[in-house]
PDB file of C-alpha atoms in Angstrom:
ATOM      1  CA  MET E   1      15.735  40.635  32.350  1.00 49.00           C
ATOM      2  CA  THR E   2      18.276  37.767  32.538  1.00 56.00           C
ATOM      3  CA  ALA E   3      20.214  36.520  29.546  1.00 54.00           C
ATOM      4  CA  SER E   4      18.696  33.034  29.925  1.00 54.00           C
ATOM      5  CA  ARG E   5      15.170  34.437  29.880  1.00 64.00           C
ATOM      6  CA  THR E   6      15.958  36.509  26.824  1.00 82.00           C
ATOM      7  CA  ALA E   7      17.285  33.392  25.091  1.00 76.00           C
ATOM      8  CA  ARG E   8      14.156  31.423  26.027  1.00 79.00           C
ATOM      9  CA  GLU E   9      11.953  34.197  24.691  1.00 83.00           C
ATOM     10  CA  ARG E  10      13.893  34.225  21.421  1.00 84.00           C
ATOM     11  CA  VAL E  11      13.519  30.468  21.069  1.00 82.00           C
ATOM     12  CA  ARG E  12       9.800  30.716  21.827  1.00 83.00           C
ATOM     13  CA  ALA E  13       9.360  33.502  19.278  1.00 88.00           C
ATOM     14  CA  GLU E  14      11.235  31.503  16.629  1.00 89.00           C
ATOM     15  CA  LEU E  15       9.186  28.367  17.263  1.00 88.00           C
ATOM     16  CA  THR E  16       5.957  30.360  17.240  1.00 90.00           C
ATOM     17  CA  ARG E  17       6.960  31.869  13.895  1.00 91.00           C
ATOM     18  CA  GLU E  18       7.804  28.402  12.516  1.00 92.00           C
ATOM     19  CA  ILE E  19       4.435  27.058  13.658  1.00 92.00           C
ATOM     20  CA  THR E  20       2.521  29.875  11.977  1.00 93.00           C
ATOM     21  CA  ASP E  21       4.606  29.551   8.790  1.00 92.00           C
ATOM     22  CA  ILE E  22       3.753  25.852   8.546  1.00 92.00           C
ATOM     23  CA  ALA E  23       0.115  26.607   9.345  1.00 92.00           C
ATOM     24  CA  ARG E  24       0.001  29.135   6.498  1.00 92.00           C
ATOM     25  CA  ARG E  25       1.267  26.442   4.136  1.00 91.00           C
ATOM     26  CA  GLN E  26      -1.489  24.181   5.454  1.00 89.00           C
ATOM     27  CA  LEU E  27      -4.043  26.816   4.506  1.00 88.00           C
ATOM     28  CA  ALA E  28      -2.964  26.387   0.888  1.00 87.00           C
ATOM     29  CA  THR E  29      -3.322  22.601   0.898  1.00 87.00           C
ATOM     30  CA  GLU E  30      -6.031  21.850   3.462  1.00 86.00           C
ATOM     31  CA  GLY E  31      -7.952  25.108   3.832  1.00 85.00           C
ATOM     32  CA  ALA E  32      -8.718  26.786   7.139  1.00 86.00           C
ATOM     33  CA  GLY E  33     -11.192  24.058   8.118  1.00 83.00           C
ATOM     34  CA  GLY E  34      -8.484  21.409   7.746  1.00 86.00           C
ATOM     35  CA  LEU E  35      -5.906  23.192   9.881  1.00 87.00           C
ATOM     36  CA  SER E  36      -4.468  20.707  12.383  1.00 87.00           C
ATOM     37  CA  LEU E  37      -2.117  21.290  15.293  1.00 90.00           C
ATOM     38  CA  ARG E  38      -1.107  17.622  15.173  1.00 90.00           C
ATOM     39  CA  ALA E  39      -0.173  17.905  11.505  1.00 91.00           C
ATOM     40  CA  VAL E  40       1.882  21.021  12.228  1.00 91.00           C
ATOM     41  CA  ALA E  41       3.624  19.214  15.090  1.00 90.00           C
ATOM     42  CA  ARG E  42       4.450  16.246  12.827  1.00 90.00           C
ATOM     43  CA  GLU E  43       6.002  18.509  10.205  1.00 89.00           C
ATOM     44  CA  MET E  44       8.113  20.169  12.893  1.00 87.00           C
ATOM     45  CA  GLY E  45       9.188  16.837  14.381  1.00 87.00           C
ATOM     46  CA  MET E  46       7.564  17.887  17.640  1.00 84.00           C
ATOM     47  CA  VAL E  47       5.355  15.731  19.839  1.00 85.00           C
ATOM     48  CA  SER E  48       1.778  16.894  19.589  1.00 82.00           C
ATOM     49  CA  SER E  49       1.557  17.696  23.296  1.00 84.00           C
ATOM     50  CA  ALA E  50       4.447  20.174  23.004  1.00 86.00           C
ATOM     51  CA  ILE E  51       2.748  22.364  20.410  1.00 88.00           C
ATOM     52  CA  TYR E  52      -0.112  23.043  22.822  1.00 89.00           C
ATOM     53  CA  ARG E  53       2.297  25.064  24.953  1.00 89.00           C
ATOM     54  CA  TYR E  54       2.383  27.568  22.094  1.00 91.00           C
ATOM     55  CA  PHE E  55      -1.204  27.318  20.880  1.00 91.00           C
ATOM     56  CA  PRO E  56      -3.640  25.670  23.300  1.00 92.00           C
ATOM     57  CA  SER E  57      -6.156  24.945  20.529  1.00 91.00           C
ATOM     58  CA  ARG E  58      -6.674  25.088  16.789  1.00 91.00           C
ATOM     59  CA  ASP E  59      -8.785  28.211  17.303  1.00 92.00           C
ATOM     60  CA  ASP E  60      -5.865  29.955  19.008  1.00 93.00           C
ATOM     61  CA  LEU E  61      -3.693  29.170  16.001  1.00 92.00           C
ATOM     62  CA  LEU E  62      -6.408  30.394  13.644  1.00 93.00           C
ATOM     63  CA  THR E  63      -6.676  33.622  15.623  1.00 94.00           C
ATOM     64  CA  ALA E  64      -2.922  34.173  15.354  1.00 94.00           C
ATOM     65  CA  LEU E  65      -3.049  33.620  11.583  1.00 94.00           C
ATOM     66  CA  ILE E  66      -6.011  35.975  11.220  1.00 95.00           C
ATOM     67  CA  ILE E  67      -4.325  38.722  13.235  1.00 95.00           C
ATOM     68  CA  ASP E  68      -1.115  38.278  11.231  1.00 95.00           C
ATOM     69  CA  GLY E  69      -3.087  38.475   7.983  1.00 96.00           C
ATOM     70  CA  TYR E  70      -5.030  41.591   8.922  1.00 97.00           C
ATOM     71  CA  ASN E  71      -1.838  43.261  10.135  1.00 97.00           C
ATOM     72  CA  ALA E  72      -0.062  42.374   6.899  1.00 97.00           C
ATOM     73  CA  ILE E  73      -2.747  43.768   4.595  1.00 97.00           C
ATOM     74  CA  GLY E  74      -3.148  46.772   6.901  1.00 97.00           C
ATOM     75  CA  ALA E  75       0.582  47.499   6.847  1.00 98.00           C
ATOM     76  CA  ALA E  76       0.626  47.232   3.037  1.00 98.00           C
ATOM     77  CA  VAL E  77      -2.174  49.782   2.720  1.00 98.00           C
ATOM     78  CA  GLU E  78      -0.631  52.114   5.304  1.00 98.00           C
ATOM     79  CA  GLN E  79       2.729  52.013   3.534  1.00 98.00           C
ATOM     80  CA  ALA E  80       1.119  52.655   0.152  1.00 98.00           C
ATOM     81  CA  ASP E  81      -0.798  55.670   1.448  1.00 98.00           C
ATOM     82  CA  ALA E  82       2.280  57.050   3.219  1.00 97.00           C
ATOM     83  CA  GLY E  83       4.105  57.241  -0.117  1.00 97.00           C
ATOM     84  CA  CYS E  84       1.501  59.544  -1.700  1.00 97.00           C
ATOM     85  CA  PRO E  85       1.231  63.348  -1.511  1.00 97.00           C
ATOM     86  CA  LYS E  86      -1.254  64.019   1.287  1.00 96.00           C
ATOM     87  CA  ASP E  87      -3.317  66.450  -0.812  1.00 95.00           C
ATOM     88  CA  ASP E  88      -3.695  64.132  -3.823  1.00 97.00           C
ATOM     89  CA  PHE E  89      -6.759  62.327  -2.544  1.00 97.00           C
ATOM     90  CA  LEU E  90      -7.612  60.489  -5.740  1.00 97.00           C
ATOM     91  CA  LEU E  91      -4.074  59.124  -5.986  1.00 97.00           C
ATOM     92  CA  ARG E  92      -4.213  58.052  -2.334  1.00 97.00           C
ATOM     93  CA  TRP E  93      -7.540  56.298  -2.913  1.00 98.00           C
ATOM     94  CA  LEU E  94      -6.277  54.474  -6.008  1.00 98.00           C
ATOM     95  CA  THR E  95      -2.955  53.554  -4.408  1.00 98.00           C
ATOM     96  CA  ALA E  96      -4.599  52.181  -1.266  1.00 98.00           C
ATOM     97  CA  GLY E  97      -7.044  50.137  -3.334  1.00 97.00           C
ATOM     98  CA  HIS E  98      -4.265  48.675  -5.450  1.00 98.00           C
ATOM     99  CA  ALA E  99      -2.378  47.772  -2.258  1.00 98.00           C
ATOM    100  CA  VAL E 100      -5.379  45.749  -1.061  1.00 98.00           C
ATOM    101  CA  ARG E 101      -5.664  43.949  -4.387  1.00 98.00           C
ATOM    102  CA  GLU E 102      -1.942  43.270  -4.775  1.00 98.00           C
ATOM    103  CA  TRP E 103      -1.630  41.829  -1.276  1.00 98.00           C
ATOM    104  CA  ALA E 104      -4.676  39.620  -1.809  1.00 97.00           C
ATOM    105  CA  VAL E 105      -3.466  38.320  -5.177  1.00 97.00           C
ATOM    106  CA  ALA E 106      -0.023  37.592  -3.697  1.00 97.00           C
ATOM    107  CA  HIS E 107      -1.502  35.853  -0.605  1.00 95.00           C
ATOM    108  CA  PRO E 108      -4.734  34.226  -1.808  1.00 95.00           C
ATOM    109  CA  HIS E 109      -4.997  31.613   0.940  1.00 93.00           C
ATOM    110  CA  GLU E 110      -4.415  34.112   3.721  1.00 94.00           C
ATOM    111  CA  TYR E 111      -6.903  36.474   2.082  1.00 96.00           C
ATOM    112  CA  ALA E 112      -9.427  33.626   1.937  1.00 93.00           C
ATOM    113  CA  LEU E 113      -8.988  33.120   5.674  1.00 93.00           C
ATOM    114  CA  LEU E 114      -9.816  36.784   6.254  1.00 94.00           C
ATOM    115  CA  TYR E 115     -12.569  37.365   3.697  1.00 93.00           C
ATOM    116  CA  GLY E 116     -13.703  33.937   2.528  1.00 88.00           C
ATOM    117  CA  SER E 117     -16.285  31.587   3.987  1.00 85.00           C
ATOM    118  CA  PRO E 118     -16.343  31.437   7.810  1.00 86.00           C
ATOM    119  CA  VAL E 119     -14.485  28.501   9.349  1.00 87.00           C
ATOM    120  CA  PRO E 120     -17.099  26.105  10.801  1.00 85.00           C
ATOM    121  CA  GLY E 121     -17.149  26.253  14.590  1.00 86.00           C
ATOM    122  CA  TYR E 122     -14.764  29.220  14.829  1.00 88.00           C
ATOM    123  CA  GLN E 123     -15.721  32.640  16.140  1.00 89.00           C
ATOM    124  CA  ALA E 124     -13.117  35.387  15.955  1.00 87.00           C
ATOM    125  CA  PRO E 125     -12.417  36.957  19.375  1.00 91.00           C
ATOM    126  CA  GLN E 126     -12.188  40.651  20.197  1.00 91.00           C
ATOM    127  CA  ASP E 127      -8.409  40.359  19.868  1.00 89.00           C
ATOM    128  CA  THR E 128      -8.751  40.493  16.089  1.00 93.00           C
ATOM    129  CA  ILE E 129     -10.566  43.847  15.887  1.00 92.00           C
ATOM    130  CA  ALA E 130      -7.588  46.226  16.085  1.00 92.00           C
ATOM    131  CA  ALA E 131      -5.807  44.430  13.247  1.00 95.00           C
ATOM    132  CA  ARG E 132      -9.016  43.960  11.236  1.00 93.00           C
ATOM    133  CA  VAL E 133      -9.678  47.678  10.805  1.00 93.00           C
ATOM    134  CA  ARG E 134      -6.168  48.859   9.859  1.00 95.00           C
ATOM    135  CA  ASP E 135      -6.787  48.921   6.107  1.00 95.00           C
ATOM    136  CA  VAL E 136     -10.280  50.383   6.469  1.00 94.00           C
ATOM    137  CA  MET E 137      -8.928  53.111   8.752  1.00 95.00           C
ATOM    138  CA  VAL E 138      -6.623  54.221   5.948  1.00 97.00           C
ATOM    139  CA  LEU E 139      -9.515  54.352   3.468  1.00 96.00           C
ATOM    140  CA  GLY E 140     -11.614  56.252   5.996  1.00 95.00           C
ATOM    141  CA  ARG E 141      -8.787  58.714   6.631  1.00 96.00           C
ATOM    142  CA  ILE E 142      -8.480  59.422   2.919  1.00 97.00           C
ATOM    143  CA  VAL E 143     -12.180  60.239   2.664  1.00 96.00           C
ATOM    144  CA  SER E 144     -12.086  62.298   5.852  1.00 96.00           C
ATOM    145  CA  ASP E 145      -9.006  64.256   4.744  1.00 96.00           C
ATOM    146  CA  ALA E 146     -10.568  64.908   1.347  1.00 96.00           C
ATOM    147  CA  TRP E 147     -13.799  66.129   2.929  1.00 95.00           C
ATOM    148  CA  ARG E 148     -11.984  68.562   5.218  1.00 95.00           C
ATOM    149  CA  ALA E 149     -10.030  69.878   2.235  1.00 95.00           C
ATOM    150  CA  GLY E 150     -13.207  70.494   0.228  1.00 94.00           C
ATOM    151  CA  ALA E 151     -12.219  67.861  -2.338  1.00 95.00           C
ATOM    152  CA  VAL E 152     -15.403  65.782  -2.046  1.00 94.00           C
ATOM    153  CA  ARG E 153     -18.370  66.806  -4.172  1.00 90.00           C
ATOM    154  CA  PRO E 154     -20.914  64.003  -4.004  1.00 81.00           C
ATOM    155  CA  PRO E 155     -24.131  63.979  -6.004  1.00 75.00           C
ATOM    156  CA  SER E 156     -27.090  64.821  -3.804  1.00 73.00           C
ATOM    157  CA  ALA E 157     -28.711  61.622  -2.570  1.00 70.00           C
ATOM    158  CA  GLU E 158     -29.402  61.545   1.138  1.00 78.00           C
ATOM    159  CA  PRO E 159     -29.612  58.129   2.828  1.00 80.00           C
ATOM    160  CA  PRO E 160     -32.966  57.055   4.319  1.00 82.00           C
ATOM    161  CA  PRO E 161     -33.445  58.396   7.887  1.00 83.00           C
ATOM    162  CA  GLU E 162     -33.653  54.875   9.307  1.00 84.00           C
ATOM    163  CA  LEU E 163     -29.993  54.326   8.375  1.00 81.00           C
ATOM    164  CA  ALA E 164     -28.773  57.104  10.669  1.00 82.00           C
ATOM    165  CA  ALA E 165     -28.128  54.721  13.565  1.00 85.00           C
ATOM    166  CA  GLU E 166     -26.357  52.253  11.261  1.00 84.00           C
ATOM    167  CA  ALA E 167     -23.635  54.778  10.419  1.00 84.00           C
ATOM    168  CA  THR E 168     -22.408  55.218  14.005  1.00 86.00           C
ATOM    169  CA  ASP E 169     -19.267  53.066  13.774  1.00 85.00           C
ATOM    170  CA  PHE E 170     -18.374  54.507  10.377  1.00 88.00           C
ATOM    171  CA  ARG E 171     -18.597  58.064  11.709  1.00 89.00           C
ATOM    172  CA  GLU E 172     -15.684  57.155  14.005  1.00 89.00           C
ATOM    173  CA  LEU E 173     -13.643  56.155  10.957  1.00 89.00           C
ATOM    174  CA  MET E 174     -14.576  59.362   9.099  1.00 92.00           C
ATOM    175  CA  PRO E 175     -15.075  62.074  11.722  1.00 90.00           C
ATOM    176  CA  GLY E 176     -16.918  65.122  10.492  1.00 90.00           C
ATOM    177  CA  VAL E 177     -18.000  63.490   7.231  1.00 93.00           C
ATOM    178  CA  PRO E 178     -21.762  63.701   6.511  1.00 91.00           C
ATOM    179  CA  ASP E 179     -23.811  60.533   6.262  1.00 91.00           C
ATOM    180  CA  ASN E 180     -24.363  61.067   2.542  1.00 91.00           C
ATOM    181  CA  VAL E 181     -20.625  60.670   1.939  1.00 93.00           C
ATOM    182  CA  ILE E 182     -20.242  57.939   4.577  1.00 93.00           C
ATOM    183  CA  TRP E 183     -22.739  55.698   2.794  1.00 92.00           C
ATOM    184  CA  ARG E 184     -21.070  56.367  -0.531  1.00 93.00           C
ATOM    185  CA  ALA E 185     -17.744  55.352   1.029  1.00 94.00           C
ATOM    186  CA  ILE E 186     -19.318  52.167   2.408  1.00 93.00           C
ATOM    187  CA  SER E 187     -20.599  51.346  -1.084  1.00 93.00           C
ATOM    188  CA  ALA E 188     -17.143  51.998  -2.518  1.00 95.00           C
ATOM    189  CA  TRP E 189     -15.436  49.770   0.055  1.00 94.00           C
ATOM    190  CA  THR E 190     -17.940  47.023  -0.649  1.00 94.00           C
ATOM    191  CA  ALA E 191     -17.160  47.296  -4.355  1.00 95.00           C
ATOM    192  CA  LEU E 192     -13.405  47.256  -3.647  1.00 96.00           C
ATOM    193  CA  TYR E 193     -13.479  44.070  -1.581  1.00 96.00           C
ATOM    194  CA  GLY E 194     -16.150  42.540  -3.797  1.00 96.00           C
ATOM    195  CA  TRP E 195     -13.878  42.987  -6.804  1.00 96.00           C
ATOM    196  CA  VAL E 196     -10.922  41.476  -4.958  1.00 97.00           C
ATOM    197  CA  ASN E 197     -13.056  38.530  -3.819  1.00 96.00           C
ATOM    198  CA  PHE E 198     -14.171  37.887  -7.403  1.00 96.00           C
ATOM    199  CA  GLU E 199     -10.561  37.924  -8.583  1.00 97.00           C
ATOM    200  CA  VAL E 200      -9.047  35.844  -5.778  1.00 96.00           C
ATOM    201  CA  PHE E 201     -11.824  33.252  -5.841  1.00 95.00           C
ATOM    202  CA  GLY E 202     -11.720  32.825  -9.616  1.00 94.00           C
ATOM    203  CA  GLN E 203     -14.950  34.527 -10.661  1.00 93.00           C
ATOM    204  CA  PHE E 204     -13.156  36.528 -13.368  1.00 95.00           C
ATOM    205  CA  ASN E 205     -11.507  33.500 -14.966  1.00 93.00           C
ATOM    206  CA  ASN E 206     -12.113  33.438 -18.735  1.00 90.00           C
ATOM    207  CA  THR E 207     -13.927  36.786 -18.544  1.00 93.00           C
ATOM    208  CA  ILE E 208     -11.612  39.662 -17.533  1.00 94.00           C
ATOM    209  CA  GLU E 209      -7.950  39.221 -18.441  1.00 92.00           C
ATOM    210  CA  ASN E 210      -6.516  42.745 -18.047  1.00 95.00           C
ATOM    211  CA  ARG E 211      -7.461  42.780 -14.402  1.00 95.00           C
ATOM    212  CA  ARG E 212      -5.186  45.473 -13.055  1.00 96.00           C
ATOM    213  CA  THR E 213      -6.441  48.014 -15.588  1.00 97.00           C
ATOM    214  CA  ALA E 214     -10.045  46.940 -15.060  1.00 97.00           C
ATOM    215  CA  PHE E 215      -9.588  47.200 -11.303  1.00 97.00           C
ATOM    216  CA  ASP E 216      -8.092  50.671 -11.639  1.00 97.00           C
ATOM    217  CA  HIS E 217     -11.081  51.770 -13.707  1.00 96.00           C
ATOM    218  CA  SER E 218     -13.460  50.309 -11.115  1.00 96.00           C
ATOM    219  CA  MET E 219     -11.638  52.194  -8.345  1.00 97.00           C
ATOM    220  CA  ARG E 220     -12.021  55.432 -10.316  1.00 96.00           C
ATOM    221  CA  LEU E 221     -15.739  54.755 -10.678  1.00 95.00           C
ATOM    222  CA  MET E 222     -15.955  54.242  -6.921  1.00 95.00           C
ATOM    223  CA  ALA E 223     -14.027  57.489  -6.335  1.00 96.00           C
ATOM    224  CA  ALA E 224     -16.674  59.223  -8.436  1.00 94.00           C
ATOM    225  CA  THR E 225     -19.370  57.548  -6.353  1.00 93.00           C
ATOM    226  CA  ILE E 226     -17.834  59.051  -3.214  1.00 94.00           C
ATOM    227  CA  GLY E 227     -17.420  62.402  -4.932  1.00 93.00           C
ATOM    228  CA  LEU E 228     -13.620  62.565  -4.907  1.00 90.00           C
ATOM    229  CA  ALA E 229     -12.419  65.223  -7.337  1.00 74.00           C
ATOM    230  CA  GLN E 230     -11.078  63.585 -10.507  1.00 69.00           C
TER     231      GLN E 230
END
């Protein structure tokens, strides 16, 4: 690789990063539906035609922001889990859940892009899938590790037979885990992200003030739902 090409690639990477940084600020003021390549170009002092060399359309820019967001929340959860003793499954579950919440509270507009209302006219491409499942893969690994270690003791409540086919993708996230536990984990994940949505989107305003403690208690209830040893 020539030095000039390396320099061009660095410049392109820096400009791409600047574009996405400005676009993230736009999310806070205009929302995802108001994201505009022309507005980004104006803020950068760039002619609007030039920005299309980096992002051919608004949807391409949205996709980049979505992938960045999923990777960021995924990395936060991975790092949190990595700092826990591998055989303390309840601690891992609680720590991973808090990592989701803390990232969302610190980045509400990016979280809204990932888990809020769909952007009209936008359909996320396959490119987003690998980043989208990073945080869920950590949660699935915790449940799977706990099951293999004999640390999951769920109440007996088998899912209806007609749900067997629905669990296929989740079995890949939790290999070897029975459907009874898989569906409990799905319920727990739904409660986790439901709680975070309520907090980020203001549904707890003037109702729950000590939110971190309340969230921790909710996560412990969900651990009990799964059957994680307390």
